[in-house]
PDB file of C-alpha atoms in Angstrom:
ATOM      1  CA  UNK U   1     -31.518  23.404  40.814  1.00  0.00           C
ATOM      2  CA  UNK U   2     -29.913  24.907  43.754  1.00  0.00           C
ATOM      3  CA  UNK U   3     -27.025  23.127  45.021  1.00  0.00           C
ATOM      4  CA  UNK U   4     -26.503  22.076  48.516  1.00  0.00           C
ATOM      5  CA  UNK U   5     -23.482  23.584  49.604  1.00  0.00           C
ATOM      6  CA  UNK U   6     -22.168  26.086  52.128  1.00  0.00           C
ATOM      7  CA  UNK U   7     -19.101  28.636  52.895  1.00  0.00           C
ATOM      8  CA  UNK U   8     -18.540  30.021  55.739  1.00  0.00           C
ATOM      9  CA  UNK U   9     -17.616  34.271  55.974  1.00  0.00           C
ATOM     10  CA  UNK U  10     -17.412  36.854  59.064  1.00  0.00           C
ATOM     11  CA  UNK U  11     -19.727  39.213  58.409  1.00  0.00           C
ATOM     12  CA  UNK U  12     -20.620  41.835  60.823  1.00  0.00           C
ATOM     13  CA  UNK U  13     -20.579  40.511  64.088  1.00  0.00           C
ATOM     14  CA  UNK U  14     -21.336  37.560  62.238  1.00  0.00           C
ATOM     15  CA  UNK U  15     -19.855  34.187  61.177  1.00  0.00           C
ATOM     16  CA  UNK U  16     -22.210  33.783  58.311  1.00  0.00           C
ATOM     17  CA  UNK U  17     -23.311  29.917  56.850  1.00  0.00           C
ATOM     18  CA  UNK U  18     -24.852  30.918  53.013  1.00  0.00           C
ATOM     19  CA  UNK U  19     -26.046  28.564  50.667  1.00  0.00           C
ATOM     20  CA  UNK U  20     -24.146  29.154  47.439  1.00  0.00           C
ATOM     21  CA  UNK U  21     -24.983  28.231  43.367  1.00  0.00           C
ATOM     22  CA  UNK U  22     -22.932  25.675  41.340  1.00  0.00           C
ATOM     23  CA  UNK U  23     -19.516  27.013  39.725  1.00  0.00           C
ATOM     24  CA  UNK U  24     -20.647  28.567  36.922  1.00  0.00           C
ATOM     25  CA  UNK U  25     -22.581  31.186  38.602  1.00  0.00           C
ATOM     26  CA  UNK U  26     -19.922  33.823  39.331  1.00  0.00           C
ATOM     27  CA  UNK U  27     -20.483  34.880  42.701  1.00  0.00           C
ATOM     28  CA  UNK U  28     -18.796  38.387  41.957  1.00  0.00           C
ATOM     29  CA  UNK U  29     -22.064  38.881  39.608  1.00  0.00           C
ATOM     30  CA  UNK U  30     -25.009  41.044  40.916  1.00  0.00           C
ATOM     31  CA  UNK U  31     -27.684  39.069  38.557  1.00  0.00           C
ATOM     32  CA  UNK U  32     -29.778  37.545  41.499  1.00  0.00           C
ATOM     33  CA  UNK U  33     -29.960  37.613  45.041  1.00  0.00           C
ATOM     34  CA  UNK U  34     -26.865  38.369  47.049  1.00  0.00           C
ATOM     35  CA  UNK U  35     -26.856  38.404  50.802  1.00  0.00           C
ATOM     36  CA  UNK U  36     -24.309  40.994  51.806  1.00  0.00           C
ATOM     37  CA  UNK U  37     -23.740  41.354  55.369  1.00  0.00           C
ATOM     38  CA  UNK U  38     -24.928  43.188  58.433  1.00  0.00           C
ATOM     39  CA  UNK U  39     -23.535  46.112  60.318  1.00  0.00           C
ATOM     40  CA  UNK U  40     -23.725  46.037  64.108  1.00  0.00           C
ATOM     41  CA  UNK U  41     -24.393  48.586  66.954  1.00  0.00           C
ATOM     42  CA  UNK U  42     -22.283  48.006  68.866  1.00  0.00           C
ATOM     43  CA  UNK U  43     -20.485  45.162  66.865  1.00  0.00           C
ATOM     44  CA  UNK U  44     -19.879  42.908  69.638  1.00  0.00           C
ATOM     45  CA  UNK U  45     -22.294  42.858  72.997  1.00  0.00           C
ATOM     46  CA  UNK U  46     -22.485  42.192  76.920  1.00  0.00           C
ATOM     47  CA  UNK U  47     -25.109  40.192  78.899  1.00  0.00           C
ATOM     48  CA  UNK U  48     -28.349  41.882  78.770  1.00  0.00           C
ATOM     49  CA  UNK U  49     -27.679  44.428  76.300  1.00  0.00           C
ATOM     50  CA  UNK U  50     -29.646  45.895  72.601  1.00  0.00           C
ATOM     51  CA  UNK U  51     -28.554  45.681  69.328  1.00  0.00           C
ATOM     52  CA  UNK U  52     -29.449  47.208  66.717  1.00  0.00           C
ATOM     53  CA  UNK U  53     -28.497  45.586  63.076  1.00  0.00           C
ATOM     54  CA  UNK U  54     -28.332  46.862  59.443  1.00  0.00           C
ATOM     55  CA  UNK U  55     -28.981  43.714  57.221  1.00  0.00           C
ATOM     56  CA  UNK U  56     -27.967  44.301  53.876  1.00  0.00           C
ATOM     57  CA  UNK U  57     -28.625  42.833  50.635  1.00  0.00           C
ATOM     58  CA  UNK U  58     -28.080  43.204  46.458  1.00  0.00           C
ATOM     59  CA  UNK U  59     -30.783  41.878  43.894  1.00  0.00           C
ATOM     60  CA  UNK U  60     -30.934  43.478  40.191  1.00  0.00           C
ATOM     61  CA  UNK U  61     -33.722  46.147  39.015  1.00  0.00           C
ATOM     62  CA  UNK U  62     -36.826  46.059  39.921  1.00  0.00           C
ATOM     63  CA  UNK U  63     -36.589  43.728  42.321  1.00  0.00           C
ATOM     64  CA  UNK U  64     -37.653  43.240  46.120  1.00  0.00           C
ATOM     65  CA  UNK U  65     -36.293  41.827  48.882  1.00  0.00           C
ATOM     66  CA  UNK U  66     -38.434  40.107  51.862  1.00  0.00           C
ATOM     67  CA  UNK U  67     -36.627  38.770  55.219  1.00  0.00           C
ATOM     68  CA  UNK U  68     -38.062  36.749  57.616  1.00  0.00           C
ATOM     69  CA  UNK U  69     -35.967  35.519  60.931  1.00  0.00           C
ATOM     70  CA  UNK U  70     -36.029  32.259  61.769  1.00  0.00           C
ATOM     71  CA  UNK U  71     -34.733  30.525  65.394  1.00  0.00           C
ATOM     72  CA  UNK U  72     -31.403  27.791  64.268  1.00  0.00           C
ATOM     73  CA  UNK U  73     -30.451  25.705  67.212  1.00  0.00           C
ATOM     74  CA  UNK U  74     -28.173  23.306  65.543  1.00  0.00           C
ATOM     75  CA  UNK U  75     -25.239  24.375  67.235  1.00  0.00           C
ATOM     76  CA  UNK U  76     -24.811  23.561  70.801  1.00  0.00           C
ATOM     77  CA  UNK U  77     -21.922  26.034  71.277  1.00  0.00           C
ATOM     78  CA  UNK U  78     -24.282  28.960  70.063  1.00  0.00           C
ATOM     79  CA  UNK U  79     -27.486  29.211  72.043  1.00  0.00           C
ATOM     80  CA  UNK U  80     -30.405  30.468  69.353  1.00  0.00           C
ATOM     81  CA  UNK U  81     -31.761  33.749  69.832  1.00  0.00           C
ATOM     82  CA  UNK U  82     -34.277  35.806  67.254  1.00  0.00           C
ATOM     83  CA  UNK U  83     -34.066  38.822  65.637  1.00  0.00           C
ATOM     84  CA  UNK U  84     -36.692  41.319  65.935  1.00  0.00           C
ATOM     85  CA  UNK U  85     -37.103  43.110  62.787  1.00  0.00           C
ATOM     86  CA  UNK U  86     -38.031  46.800  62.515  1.00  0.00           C
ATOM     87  CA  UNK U  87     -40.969  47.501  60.828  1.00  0.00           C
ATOM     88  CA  UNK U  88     -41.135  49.368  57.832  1.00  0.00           C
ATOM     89  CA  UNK U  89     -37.223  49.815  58.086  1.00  0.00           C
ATOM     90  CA  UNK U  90     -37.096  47.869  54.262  1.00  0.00           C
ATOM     91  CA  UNK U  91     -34.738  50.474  52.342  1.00  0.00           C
ATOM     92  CA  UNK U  92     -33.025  50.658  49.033  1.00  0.00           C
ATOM     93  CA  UNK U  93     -30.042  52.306  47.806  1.00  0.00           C
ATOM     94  CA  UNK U  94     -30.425  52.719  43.939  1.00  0.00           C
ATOM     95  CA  UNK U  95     -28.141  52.338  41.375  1.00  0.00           C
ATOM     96  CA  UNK U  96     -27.419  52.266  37.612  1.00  0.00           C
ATOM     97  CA  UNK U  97     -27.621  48.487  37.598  1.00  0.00           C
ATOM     98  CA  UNK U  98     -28.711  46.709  40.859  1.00  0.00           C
ATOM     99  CA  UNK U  99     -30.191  48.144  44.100  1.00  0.00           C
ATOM    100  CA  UNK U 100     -28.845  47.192  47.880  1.00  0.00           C
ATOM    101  CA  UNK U 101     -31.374  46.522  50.252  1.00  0.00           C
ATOM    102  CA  UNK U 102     -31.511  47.018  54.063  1.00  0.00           C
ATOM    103  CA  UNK U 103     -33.221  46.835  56.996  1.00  0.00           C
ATOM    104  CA  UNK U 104     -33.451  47.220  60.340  1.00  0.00           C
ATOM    105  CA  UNK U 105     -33.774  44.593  63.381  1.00  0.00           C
ATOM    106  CA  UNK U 106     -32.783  44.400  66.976  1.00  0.00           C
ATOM    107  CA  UNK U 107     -31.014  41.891  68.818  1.00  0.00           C
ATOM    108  CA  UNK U 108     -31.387  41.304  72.540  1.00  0.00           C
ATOM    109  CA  UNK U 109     -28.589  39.287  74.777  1.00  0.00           C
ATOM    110  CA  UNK U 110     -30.064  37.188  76.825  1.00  0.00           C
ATOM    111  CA  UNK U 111     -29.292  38.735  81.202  1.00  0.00           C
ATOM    112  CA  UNK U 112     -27.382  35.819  81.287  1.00  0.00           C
ATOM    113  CA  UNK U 113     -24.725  34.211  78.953  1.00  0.00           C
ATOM    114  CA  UNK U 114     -21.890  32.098  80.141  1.00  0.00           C
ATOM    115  CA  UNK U 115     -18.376  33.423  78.812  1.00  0.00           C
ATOM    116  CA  UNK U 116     -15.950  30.380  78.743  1.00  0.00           C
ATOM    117  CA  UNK U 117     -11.849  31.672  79.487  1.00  0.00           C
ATOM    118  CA  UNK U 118     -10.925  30.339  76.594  1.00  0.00           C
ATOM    119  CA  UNK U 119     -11.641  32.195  74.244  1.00  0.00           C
ATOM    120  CA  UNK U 120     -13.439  34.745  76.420  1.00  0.00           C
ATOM    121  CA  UNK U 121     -16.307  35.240  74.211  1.00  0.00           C
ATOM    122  CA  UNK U 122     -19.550  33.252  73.587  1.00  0.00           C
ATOM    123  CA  UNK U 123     -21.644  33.479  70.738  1.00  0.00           C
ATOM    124  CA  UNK U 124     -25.187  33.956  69.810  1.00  0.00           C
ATOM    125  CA  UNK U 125     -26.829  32.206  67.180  1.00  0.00           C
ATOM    126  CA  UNK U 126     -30.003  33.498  64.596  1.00  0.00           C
ATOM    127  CA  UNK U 127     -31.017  32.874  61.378  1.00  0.00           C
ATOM    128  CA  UNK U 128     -32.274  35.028  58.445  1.00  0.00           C
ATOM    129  CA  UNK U 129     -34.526  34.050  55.204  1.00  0.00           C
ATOM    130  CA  UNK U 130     -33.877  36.513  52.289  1.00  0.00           C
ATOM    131  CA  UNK U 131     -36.306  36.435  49.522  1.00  0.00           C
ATOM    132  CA  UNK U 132     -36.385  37.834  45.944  1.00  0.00           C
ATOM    133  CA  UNK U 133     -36.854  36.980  42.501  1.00  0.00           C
ATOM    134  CA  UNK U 134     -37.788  33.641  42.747  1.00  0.00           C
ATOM    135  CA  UNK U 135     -34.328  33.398  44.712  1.00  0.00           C
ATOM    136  CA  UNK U 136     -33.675  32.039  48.649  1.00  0.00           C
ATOM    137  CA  UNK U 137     -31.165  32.491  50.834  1.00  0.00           C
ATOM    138  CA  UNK U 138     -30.567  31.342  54.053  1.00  0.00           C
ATOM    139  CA  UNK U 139     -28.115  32.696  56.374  1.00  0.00           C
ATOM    140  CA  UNK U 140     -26.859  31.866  60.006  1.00  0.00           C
ATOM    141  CA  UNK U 141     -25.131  34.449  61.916  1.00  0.00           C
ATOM    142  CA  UNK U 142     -23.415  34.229  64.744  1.00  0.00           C
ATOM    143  CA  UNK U 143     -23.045  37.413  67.170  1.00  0.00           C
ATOM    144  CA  UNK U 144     -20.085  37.580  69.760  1.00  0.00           C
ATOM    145  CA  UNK U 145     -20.691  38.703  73.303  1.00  0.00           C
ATOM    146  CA  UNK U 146     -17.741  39.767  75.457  1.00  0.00           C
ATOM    147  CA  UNK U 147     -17.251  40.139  79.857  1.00  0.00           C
ATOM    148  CA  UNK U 148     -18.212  43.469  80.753  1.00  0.00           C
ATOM    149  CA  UNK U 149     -15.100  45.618  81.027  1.00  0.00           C
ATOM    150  CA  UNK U 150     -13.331  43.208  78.190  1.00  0.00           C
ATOM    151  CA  UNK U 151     -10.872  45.400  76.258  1.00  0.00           C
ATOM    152  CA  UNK U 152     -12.100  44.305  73.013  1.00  0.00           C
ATOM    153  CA  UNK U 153     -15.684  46.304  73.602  1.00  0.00           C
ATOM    154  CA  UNK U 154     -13.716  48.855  73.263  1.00  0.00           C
ATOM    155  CA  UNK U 155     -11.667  48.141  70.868  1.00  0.00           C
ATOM    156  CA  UNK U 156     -13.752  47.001  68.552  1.00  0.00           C
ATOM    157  CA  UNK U 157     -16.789  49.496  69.418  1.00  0.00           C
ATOM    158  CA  UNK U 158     -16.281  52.116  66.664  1.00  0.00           C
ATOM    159  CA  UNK U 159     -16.179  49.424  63.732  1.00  0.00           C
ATOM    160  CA  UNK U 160     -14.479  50.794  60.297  1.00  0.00           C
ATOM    161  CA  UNK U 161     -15.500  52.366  56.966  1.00  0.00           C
ATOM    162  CA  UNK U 162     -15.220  51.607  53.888  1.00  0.00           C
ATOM    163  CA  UNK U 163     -14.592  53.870  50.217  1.00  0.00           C
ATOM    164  CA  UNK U 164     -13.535  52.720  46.835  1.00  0.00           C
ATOM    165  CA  UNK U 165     -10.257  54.553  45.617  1.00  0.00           C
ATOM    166  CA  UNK U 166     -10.732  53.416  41.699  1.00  0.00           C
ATOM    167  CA  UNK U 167     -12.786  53.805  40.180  1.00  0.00           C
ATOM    168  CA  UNK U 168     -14.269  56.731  41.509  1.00  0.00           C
ATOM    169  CA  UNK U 169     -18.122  57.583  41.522  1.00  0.00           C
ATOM    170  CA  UNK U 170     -18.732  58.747  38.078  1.00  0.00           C
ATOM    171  CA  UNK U 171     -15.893  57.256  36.459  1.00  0.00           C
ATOM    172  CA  UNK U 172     -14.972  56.420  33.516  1.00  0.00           C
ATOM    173  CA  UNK U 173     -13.756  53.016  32.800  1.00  0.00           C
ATOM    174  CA  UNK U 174     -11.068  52.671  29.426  1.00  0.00           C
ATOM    175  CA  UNK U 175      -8.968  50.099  30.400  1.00  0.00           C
ATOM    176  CA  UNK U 176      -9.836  46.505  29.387  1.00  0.00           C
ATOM    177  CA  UNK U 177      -8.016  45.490  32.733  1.00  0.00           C
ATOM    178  CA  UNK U 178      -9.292  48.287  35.230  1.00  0.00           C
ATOM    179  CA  UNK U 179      -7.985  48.791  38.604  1.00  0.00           C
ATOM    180  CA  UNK U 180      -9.864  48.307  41.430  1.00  0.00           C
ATOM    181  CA  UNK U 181      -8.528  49.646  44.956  1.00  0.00           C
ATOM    182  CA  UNK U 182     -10.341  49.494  48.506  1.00  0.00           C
ATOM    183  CA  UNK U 183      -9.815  51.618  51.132  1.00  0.00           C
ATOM    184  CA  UNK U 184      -9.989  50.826  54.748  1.00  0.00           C
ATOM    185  CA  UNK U 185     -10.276  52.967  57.663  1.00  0.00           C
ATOM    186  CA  UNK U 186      -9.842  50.177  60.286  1.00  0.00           C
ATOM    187  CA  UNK U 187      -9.228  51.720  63.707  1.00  0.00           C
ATOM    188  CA  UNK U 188      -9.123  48.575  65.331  1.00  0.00           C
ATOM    189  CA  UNK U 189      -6.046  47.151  62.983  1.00  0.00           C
ATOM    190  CA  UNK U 190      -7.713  43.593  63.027  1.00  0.00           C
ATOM    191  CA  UNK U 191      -7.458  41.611  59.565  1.00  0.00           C
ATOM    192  CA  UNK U 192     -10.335  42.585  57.191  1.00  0.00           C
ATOM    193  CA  UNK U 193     -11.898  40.202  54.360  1.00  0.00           C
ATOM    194  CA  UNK U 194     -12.861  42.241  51.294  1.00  0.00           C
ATOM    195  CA  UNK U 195     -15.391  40.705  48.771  1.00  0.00           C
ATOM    196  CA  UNK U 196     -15.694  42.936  45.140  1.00  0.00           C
ATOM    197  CA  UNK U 197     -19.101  42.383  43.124  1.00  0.00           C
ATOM    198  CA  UNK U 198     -19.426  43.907  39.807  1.00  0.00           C
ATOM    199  CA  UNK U 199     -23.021  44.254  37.251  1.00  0.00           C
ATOM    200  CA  UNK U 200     -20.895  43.177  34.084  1.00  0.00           C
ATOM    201  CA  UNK U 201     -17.715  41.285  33.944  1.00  0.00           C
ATOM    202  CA  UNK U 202     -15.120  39.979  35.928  1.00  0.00           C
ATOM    203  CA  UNK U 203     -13.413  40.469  38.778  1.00  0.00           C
ATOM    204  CA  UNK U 204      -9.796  39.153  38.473  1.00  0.00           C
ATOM    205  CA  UNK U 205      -9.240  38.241  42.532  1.00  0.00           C
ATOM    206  CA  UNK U 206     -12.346  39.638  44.177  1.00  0.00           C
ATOM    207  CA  UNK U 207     -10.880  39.022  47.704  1.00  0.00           C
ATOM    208  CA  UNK U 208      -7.984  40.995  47.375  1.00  0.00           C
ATOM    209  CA  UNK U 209      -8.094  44.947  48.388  1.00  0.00           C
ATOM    210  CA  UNK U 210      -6.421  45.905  45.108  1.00  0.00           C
ATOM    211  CA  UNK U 211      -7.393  43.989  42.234  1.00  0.00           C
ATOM    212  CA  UNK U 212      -8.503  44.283  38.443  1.00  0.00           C
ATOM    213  CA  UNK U 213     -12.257  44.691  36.330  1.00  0.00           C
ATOM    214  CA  UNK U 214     -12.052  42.669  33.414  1.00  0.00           C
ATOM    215  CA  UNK U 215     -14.376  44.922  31.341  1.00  0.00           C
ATOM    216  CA  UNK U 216     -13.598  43.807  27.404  1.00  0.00           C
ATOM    217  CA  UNK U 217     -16.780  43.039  27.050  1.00  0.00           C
ATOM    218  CA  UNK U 218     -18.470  45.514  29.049  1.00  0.00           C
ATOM    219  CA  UNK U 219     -20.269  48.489  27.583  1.00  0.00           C
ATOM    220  CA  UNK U 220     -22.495  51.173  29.588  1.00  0.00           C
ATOM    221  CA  UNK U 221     -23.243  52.633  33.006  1.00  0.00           C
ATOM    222  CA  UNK U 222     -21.966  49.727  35.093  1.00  0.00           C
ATOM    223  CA  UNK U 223     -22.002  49.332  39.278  1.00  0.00           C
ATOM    224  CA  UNK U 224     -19.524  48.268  41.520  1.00  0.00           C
ATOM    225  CA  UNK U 225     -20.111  47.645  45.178  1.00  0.00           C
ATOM    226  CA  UNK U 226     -17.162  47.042  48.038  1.00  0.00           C
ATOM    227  CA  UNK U 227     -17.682  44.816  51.375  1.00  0.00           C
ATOM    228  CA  UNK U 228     -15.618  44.308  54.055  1.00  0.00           C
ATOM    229  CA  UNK U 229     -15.927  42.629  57.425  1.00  0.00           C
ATOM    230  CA  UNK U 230     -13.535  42.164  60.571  1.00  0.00           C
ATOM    231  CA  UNK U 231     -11.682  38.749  61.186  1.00  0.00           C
ATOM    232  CA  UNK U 232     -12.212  39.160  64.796  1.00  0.00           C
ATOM    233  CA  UNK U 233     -15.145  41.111  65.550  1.00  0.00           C
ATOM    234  CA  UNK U 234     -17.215  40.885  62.494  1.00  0.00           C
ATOM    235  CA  UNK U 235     -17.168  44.270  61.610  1.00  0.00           C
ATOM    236  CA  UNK U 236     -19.323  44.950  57.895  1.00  0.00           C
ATOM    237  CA  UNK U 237     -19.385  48.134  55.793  1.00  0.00           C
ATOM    238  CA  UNK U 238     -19.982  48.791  52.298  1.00  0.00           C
ATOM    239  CA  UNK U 239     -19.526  51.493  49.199  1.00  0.00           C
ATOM    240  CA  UNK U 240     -21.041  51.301  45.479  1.00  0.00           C
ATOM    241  CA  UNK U 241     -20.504  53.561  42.913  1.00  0.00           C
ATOM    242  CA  UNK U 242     -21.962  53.899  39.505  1.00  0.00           C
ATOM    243  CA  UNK U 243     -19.203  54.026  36.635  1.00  0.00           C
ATOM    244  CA  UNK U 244     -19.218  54.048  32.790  1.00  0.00           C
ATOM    245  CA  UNK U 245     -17.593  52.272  30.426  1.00  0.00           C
ATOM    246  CA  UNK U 246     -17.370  53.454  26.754  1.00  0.00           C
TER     247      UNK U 246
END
């Protein structure tokens, strides 16, 4: 059984509420459902403007994922707002060892949203249901919506990218320890949270942007897939690459 529980991550424009498994399910592991993150354009808003979002997700082979928006007015500092989602947008990136699903949805700011001084931002409030593999997920996501004019539309318009400097697509893997490295092409120079998920073994600190693959007891075409998202803004990209190990 599911346990009731709950972390809290910035995802792309997005402060992110995900229901997590009990301890011993290593959340680095791609062997069920993982809600990812979403990439926003732009990644943060004004009153009375589109967006369009990229929600991404990772489930293993052979899998499908279904998402269904729901309205979550808990919150009376976020007023609730829903997603529309894009049909026929579903989409998946295939890989050795897991797939990563997206799809497309639009969010609309309201004409009017009040912008307290402090801290000059308000935020919007949805929800998502991902589906798959007898698996559920619910997420909340918050999206941030600045004055118009506000320095930080600019700053943080352009977002960042993501690559994975080891291992390299195509790799391969000898090491029992092997080096893992993110890079970050982060125009905006806010802090960035990086989260490491692997299709075999372990990941020795998946939150750090260099860290190690335990792979002794890995064997085979393996994937490994890179997030990161903004402190500030909520900024989300992603890389995978498909790697062997001997």
């Amino acid at each position: 059984m599911r346990r009731a529980a709950s972390f809290f991550a910035l995802l792309a424009a997005s402060t992110w509420a995900v229901s997590c498994d009990d301890a011993a399910d290593r959340f680095e592991a791609v062997n069920k459902l993982r809600a990812l993150g979403v990439a926003a354009n732009p990644v943060v808003g004004t009153a009375a403007s589109t967006v369009a979002l990229t929600i991404y997700a990772a489930v293993p082979l052979g899998q499908s994922v279904t998402v269904e928006p729901f309205v979550d007015d808990a919150s009376k500092f976020a007023p609730p707002v829903t997603l529309a989602v894009e049909p026929g947008s579903e989409a998946y990136e295939e890989h050795t060892q897991f797939r990563i699903f997206s799809l497309r949805a639009t969010l609309t700011v309201p004409p009017i949203v009040p912008i307290p001084p402090a801290p000059g931002f308000a935020r919007l409030r949805y929800g998502i249901t991902f589906r798959a593999g007898g698996e559920v997920e619910k997420i909340v996501g918050t999206f941030l919506v600045y004055p118009a004019g506000d320095p930080a539309i600019a700053r943080f318009g352009s977002g960042f990218a993501v690559d994975i400097t080891a291992p390299t697509q195509g790799a391969t893997v000898s090491d029992d320890e092997a080096p893992m490295i993110a890079s970050i092409h982060n125009p905006a120079g806010e802090k960035v949270r990086v989260g490491w998920y692997v299709s075999s073994g372990k990941v020795k600190n998946r939150r750090a942007r260099a860290t190690n693959w335990l792979t002794k007891d890995v064997k085979g075409s393996e994937t490994v897939l890179l997030t990161a998202r903004g402190l500030s803004s909520g900024a989300f990209a992603l890389k995978a690459y498909d790697v062997n190990v001997p």
